[in-house]
Short mmCIF file of C-alpha atoms and ligand atoms in Angstrom, two decimals:
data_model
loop_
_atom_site.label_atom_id
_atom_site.label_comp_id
_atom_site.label_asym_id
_atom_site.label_seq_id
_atom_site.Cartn_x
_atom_site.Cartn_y
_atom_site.Cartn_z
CA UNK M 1 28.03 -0.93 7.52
CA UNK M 2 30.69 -1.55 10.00
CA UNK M 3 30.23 1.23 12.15
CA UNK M 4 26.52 0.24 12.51
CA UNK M 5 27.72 -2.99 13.49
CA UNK M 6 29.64 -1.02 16.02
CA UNK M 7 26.83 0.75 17.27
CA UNK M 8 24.25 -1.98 17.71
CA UNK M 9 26.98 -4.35 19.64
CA UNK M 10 28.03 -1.14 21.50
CA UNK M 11 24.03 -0.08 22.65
CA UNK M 12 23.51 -4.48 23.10
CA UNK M 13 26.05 -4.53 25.49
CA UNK M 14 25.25 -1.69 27.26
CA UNK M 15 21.35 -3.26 27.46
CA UNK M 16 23.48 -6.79 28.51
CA UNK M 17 21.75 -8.27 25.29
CA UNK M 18 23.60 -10.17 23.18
CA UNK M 19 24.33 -8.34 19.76
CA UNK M 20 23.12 -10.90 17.56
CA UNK M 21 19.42 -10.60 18.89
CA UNK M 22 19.02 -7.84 16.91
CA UNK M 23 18.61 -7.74 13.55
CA UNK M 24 20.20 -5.25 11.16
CA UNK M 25 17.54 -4.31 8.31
CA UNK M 26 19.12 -2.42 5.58
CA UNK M 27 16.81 0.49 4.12
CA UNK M 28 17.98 0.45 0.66
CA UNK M 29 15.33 2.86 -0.54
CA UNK M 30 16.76 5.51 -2.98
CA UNK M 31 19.27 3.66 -3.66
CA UNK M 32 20.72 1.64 -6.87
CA UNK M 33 20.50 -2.00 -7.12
CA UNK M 34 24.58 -1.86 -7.15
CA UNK M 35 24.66 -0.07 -3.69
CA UNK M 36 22.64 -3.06 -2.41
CA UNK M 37 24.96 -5.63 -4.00
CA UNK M 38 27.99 -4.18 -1.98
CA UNK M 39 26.18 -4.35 0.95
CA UNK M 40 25.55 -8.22 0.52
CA UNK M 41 29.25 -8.55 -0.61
CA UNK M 42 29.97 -7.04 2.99
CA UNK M 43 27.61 -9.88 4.88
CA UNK M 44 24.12 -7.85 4.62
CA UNK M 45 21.07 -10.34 3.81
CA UNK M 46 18.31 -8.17 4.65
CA UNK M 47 17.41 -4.95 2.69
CA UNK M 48 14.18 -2.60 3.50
CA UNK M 49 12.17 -0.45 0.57
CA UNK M 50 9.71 1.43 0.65
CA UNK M 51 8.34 2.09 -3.14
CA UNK M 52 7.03 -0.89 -4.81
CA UNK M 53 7.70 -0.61 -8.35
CA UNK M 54 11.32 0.67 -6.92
CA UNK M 55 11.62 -2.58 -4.94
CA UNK M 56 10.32 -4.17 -7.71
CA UNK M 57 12.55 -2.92 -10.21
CA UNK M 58 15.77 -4.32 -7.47
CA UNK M 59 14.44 -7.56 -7.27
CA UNK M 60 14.94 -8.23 -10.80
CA UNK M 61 18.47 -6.96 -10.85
CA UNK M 62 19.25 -8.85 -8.01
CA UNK M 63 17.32 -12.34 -8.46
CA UNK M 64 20.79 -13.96 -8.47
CA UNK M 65 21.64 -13.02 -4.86
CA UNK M 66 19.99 -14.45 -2.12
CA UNK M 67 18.54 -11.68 -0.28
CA UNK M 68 15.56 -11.17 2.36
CA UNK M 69 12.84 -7.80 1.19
CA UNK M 70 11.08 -6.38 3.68
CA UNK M 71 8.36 -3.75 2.81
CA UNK M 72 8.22 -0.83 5.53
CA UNK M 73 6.54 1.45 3.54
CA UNK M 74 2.43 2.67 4.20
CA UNK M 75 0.72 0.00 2.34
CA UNK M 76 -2.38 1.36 0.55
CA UNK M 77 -5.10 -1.51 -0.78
CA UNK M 78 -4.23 -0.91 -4.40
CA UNK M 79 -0.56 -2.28 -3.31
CA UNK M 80 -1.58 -5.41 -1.57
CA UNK M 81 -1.27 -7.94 -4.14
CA UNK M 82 2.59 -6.95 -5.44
CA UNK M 83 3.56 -6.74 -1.88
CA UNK M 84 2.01 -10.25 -1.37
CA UNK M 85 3.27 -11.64 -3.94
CA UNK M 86 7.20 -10.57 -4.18
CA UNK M 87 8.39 -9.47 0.01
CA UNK M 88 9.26 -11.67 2.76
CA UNK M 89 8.20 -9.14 5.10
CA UNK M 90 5.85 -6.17 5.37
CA UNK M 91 6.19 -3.80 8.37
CA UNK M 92 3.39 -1.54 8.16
CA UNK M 93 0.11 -3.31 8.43
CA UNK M 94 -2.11 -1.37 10.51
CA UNK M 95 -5.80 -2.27 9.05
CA UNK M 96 -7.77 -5.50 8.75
CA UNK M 97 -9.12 -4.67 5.85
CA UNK M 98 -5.32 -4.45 4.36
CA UNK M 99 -4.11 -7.67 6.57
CA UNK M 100 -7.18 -9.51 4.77
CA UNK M 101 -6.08 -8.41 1.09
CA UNK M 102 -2.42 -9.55 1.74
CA UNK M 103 -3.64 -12.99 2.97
CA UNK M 104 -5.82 -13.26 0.18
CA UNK M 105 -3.01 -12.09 -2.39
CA UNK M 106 -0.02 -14.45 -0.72
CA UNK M 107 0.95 -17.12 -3.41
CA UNK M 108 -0.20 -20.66 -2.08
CA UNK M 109 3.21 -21.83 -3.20
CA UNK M 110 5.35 -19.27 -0.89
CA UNK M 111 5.25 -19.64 2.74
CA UNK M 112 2.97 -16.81 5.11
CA UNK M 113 4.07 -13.26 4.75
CA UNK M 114 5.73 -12.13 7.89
CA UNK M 115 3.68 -9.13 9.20
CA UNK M 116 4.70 -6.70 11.90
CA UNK M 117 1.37 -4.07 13.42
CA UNK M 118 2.25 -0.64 12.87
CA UNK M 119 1.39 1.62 15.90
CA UNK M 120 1.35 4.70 16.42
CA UNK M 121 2.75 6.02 19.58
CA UNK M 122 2.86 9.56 19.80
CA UNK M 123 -0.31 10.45 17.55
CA UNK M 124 2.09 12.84 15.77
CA UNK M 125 2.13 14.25 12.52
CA UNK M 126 2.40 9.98 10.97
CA UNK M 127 -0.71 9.54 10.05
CA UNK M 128 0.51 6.00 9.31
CA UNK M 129 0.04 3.21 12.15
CA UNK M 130 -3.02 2.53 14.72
CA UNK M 131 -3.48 3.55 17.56
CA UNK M 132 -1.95 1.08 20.79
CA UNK M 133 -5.49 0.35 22.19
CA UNK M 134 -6.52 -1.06 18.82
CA UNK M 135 -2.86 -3.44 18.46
CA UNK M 136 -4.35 -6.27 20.30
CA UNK M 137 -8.26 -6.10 18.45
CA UNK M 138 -6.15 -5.90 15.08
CA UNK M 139 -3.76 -8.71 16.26
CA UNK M 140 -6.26 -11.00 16.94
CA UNK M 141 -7.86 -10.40 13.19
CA UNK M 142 -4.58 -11.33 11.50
CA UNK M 143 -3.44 -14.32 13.71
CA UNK M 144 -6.15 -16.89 11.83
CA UNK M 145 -5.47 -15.50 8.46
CA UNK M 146 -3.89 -17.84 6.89
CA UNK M 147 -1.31 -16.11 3.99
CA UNK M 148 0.13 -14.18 7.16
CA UNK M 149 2.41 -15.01 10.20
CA UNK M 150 2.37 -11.88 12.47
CA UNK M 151 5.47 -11.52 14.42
CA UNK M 152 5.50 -8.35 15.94
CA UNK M 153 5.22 -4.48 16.17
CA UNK M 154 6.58 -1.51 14.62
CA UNK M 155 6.84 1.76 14.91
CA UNK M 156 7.74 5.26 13.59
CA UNK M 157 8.54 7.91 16.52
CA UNK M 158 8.64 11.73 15.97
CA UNK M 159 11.91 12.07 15.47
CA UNK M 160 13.74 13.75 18.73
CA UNK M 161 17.48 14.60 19.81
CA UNK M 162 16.51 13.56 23.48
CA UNK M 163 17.66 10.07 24.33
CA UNK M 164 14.94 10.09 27.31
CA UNK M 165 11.78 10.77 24.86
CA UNK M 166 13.01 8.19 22.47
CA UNK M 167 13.11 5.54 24.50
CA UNK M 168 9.95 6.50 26.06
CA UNK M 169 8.06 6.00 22.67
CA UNK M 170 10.22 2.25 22.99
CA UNK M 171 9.17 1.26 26.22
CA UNK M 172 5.80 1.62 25.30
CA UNK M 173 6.06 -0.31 22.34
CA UNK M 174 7.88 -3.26 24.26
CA UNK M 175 5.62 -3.13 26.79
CA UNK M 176 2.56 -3.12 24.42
CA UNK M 177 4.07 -6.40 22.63
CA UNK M 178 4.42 -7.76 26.31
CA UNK M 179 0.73 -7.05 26.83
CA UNK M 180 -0.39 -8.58 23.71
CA UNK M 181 1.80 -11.75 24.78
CA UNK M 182 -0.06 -11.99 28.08
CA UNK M 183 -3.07 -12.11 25.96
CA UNK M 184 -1.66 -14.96 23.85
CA UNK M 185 -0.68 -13.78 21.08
CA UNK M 186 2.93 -14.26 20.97
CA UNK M 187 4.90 -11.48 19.78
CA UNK M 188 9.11 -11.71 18.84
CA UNK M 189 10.04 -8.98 16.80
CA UNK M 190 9.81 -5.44 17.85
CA UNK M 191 10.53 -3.53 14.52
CA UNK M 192 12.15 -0.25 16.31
CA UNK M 193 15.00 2.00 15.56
CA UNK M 194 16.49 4.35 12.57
CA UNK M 195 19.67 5.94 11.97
CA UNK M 196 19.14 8.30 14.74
CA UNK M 197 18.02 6.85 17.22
CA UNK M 198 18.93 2.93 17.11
CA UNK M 199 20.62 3.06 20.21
CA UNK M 200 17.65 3.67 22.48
CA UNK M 201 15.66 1.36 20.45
CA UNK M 202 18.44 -1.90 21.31
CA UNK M 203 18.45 -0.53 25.23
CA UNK M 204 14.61 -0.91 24.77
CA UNK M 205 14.74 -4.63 23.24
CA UNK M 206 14.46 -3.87 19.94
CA UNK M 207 14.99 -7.05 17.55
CA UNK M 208 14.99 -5.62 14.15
CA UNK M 209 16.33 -1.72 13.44
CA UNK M 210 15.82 -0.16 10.24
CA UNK M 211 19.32 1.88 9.25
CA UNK M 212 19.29 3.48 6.21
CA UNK M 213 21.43 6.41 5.86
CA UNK M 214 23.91 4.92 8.24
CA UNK M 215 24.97 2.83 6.45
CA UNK M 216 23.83 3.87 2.55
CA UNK M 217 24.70 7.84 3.30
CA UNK M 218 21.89 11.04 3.10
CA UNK M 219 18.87 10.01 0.54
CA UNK M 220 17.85 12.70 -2.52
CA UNK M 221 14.08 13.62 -1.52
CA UNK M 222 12.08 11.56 -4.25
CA UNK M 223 8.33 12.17 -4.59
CA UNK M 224 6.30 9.72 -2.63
CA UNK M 225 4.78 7.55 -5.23
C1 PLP Q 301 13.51 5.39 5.43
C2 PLP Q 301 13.06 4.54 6.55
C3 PLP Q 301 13.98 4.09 7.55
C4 PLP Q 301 15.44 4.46 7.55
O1 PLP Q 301 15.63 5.74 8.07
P1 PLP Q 301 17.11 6.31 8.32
O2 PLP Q 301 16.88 7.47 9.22
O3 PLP Q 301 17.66 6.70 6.99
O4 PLP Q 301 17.92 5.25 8.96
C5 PLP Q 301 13.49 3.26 8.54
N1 PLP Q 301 12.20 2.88 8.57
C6 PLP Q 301 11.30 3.30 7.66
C7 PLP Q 301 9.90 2.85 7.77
C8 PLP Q 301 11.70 4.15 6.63
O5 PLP Q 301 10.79 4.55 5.73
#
């Protein structure tokens, strides 16, 4: 945890941005309910899944601790209404037709789920995430809907070695935020950076990375449920 505390500060003050603009989102996936209790005894607030009944499952165990979810997981329709109803965040809305079910699902008594547009940059082997002409068209949908506050944009790159190529694929993601911004529609979280490659992501203003094995360690392969 503190080394990844390292490396954002180091990669923020290299970008001359101040370190606590960006957000540390802790990808707990995989992992036990007790590894994400140590990581809020260490300071961590906000923890990332993935698998719903696995998030699920957490949430009960740790209902005492006051902790932020974020879904970043592919949201398929018949998922809509857990996800609604138990994060604080879901990362990977890239459909109306999903952004509509989540409105429709969010509690009245909880305050608008906080949404980021998935897009997909490279048109790589992700089939998650839509493509950047379609971020605005899709923004516009979810901005009246009123069980969801969109804040920003995410995305997935292929993952490369080559510092140069990574940022590329963050560039265009800033700049597509600053586009839909010019439109109106404004835009503060850029949902951008992994274990690998979180430095290029901070250099190109990322506000929220997503570290997982940083900081939790490698990940068994589960099945995709
Ligand atoms: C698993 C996952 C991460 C974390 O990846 P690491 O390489 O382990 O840091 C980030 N974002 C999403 C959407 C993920 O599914």
């Amino acid at each position: 945890m503190q080394a990844v505390h390292e490396r954002i500060a180091a990669a923020a003050r290299e970008a001359g941005r101040p370190a606590q603009d960006v957000a540390l989102l802790a990808i707990s996936k995989t992992f036990p309910s007790s590894a994400i209790a140590e990581a809020h005894g260490a300071g961590q607030r906000l923890f990332g899944e993935n698998y719903v009944q696995e998030a699920l499952d957490k949430m009960r165990d740790l209902a005492h601790l006051a902790l932020e979810w974020h879904y970043v997981g592919p949201i398929q329709s018949n998922k809509t209404r857990p996800i609604a109803e138990h994060f604080h965040w879901a990362h990977g809305v890239d459909r109306e037709k999903i952004a509509v079910r989540l409105s429709q699902s969010r509690p009245s008594r909880l305050p608008p789920l906080q949404v980021c547009i998935q897009v997909n940059l490279g048109a790589e082997a992700t089939k998650s995430g839509i493509a950047p002409d379609q971020a605005l068209p899709l923004a516009r949908a979810i901005v009246p809907l009123p069980g969801l506050r969109l804040r920003g944009l995410m995305t997935i790159p292929e993952p490369s070695r080559d510092i140069g190529l990574q940022r590329s694929r963050f560039r265009a993601l800033r700049e597509l935020r600053d586009e839909i911004t010019r439109h109106g529609i404004p835009l503060d979280t850029l949902s951008m950076g992994m274990s690998d490659d979180l430095e290029a992501a901070v250099l190109e203003g990322a506000t929220l990375v997503r570290i997982g094995t940083a900081i939790f360690g490698a990940r068994q392969a589960i099945p995709a449920s």
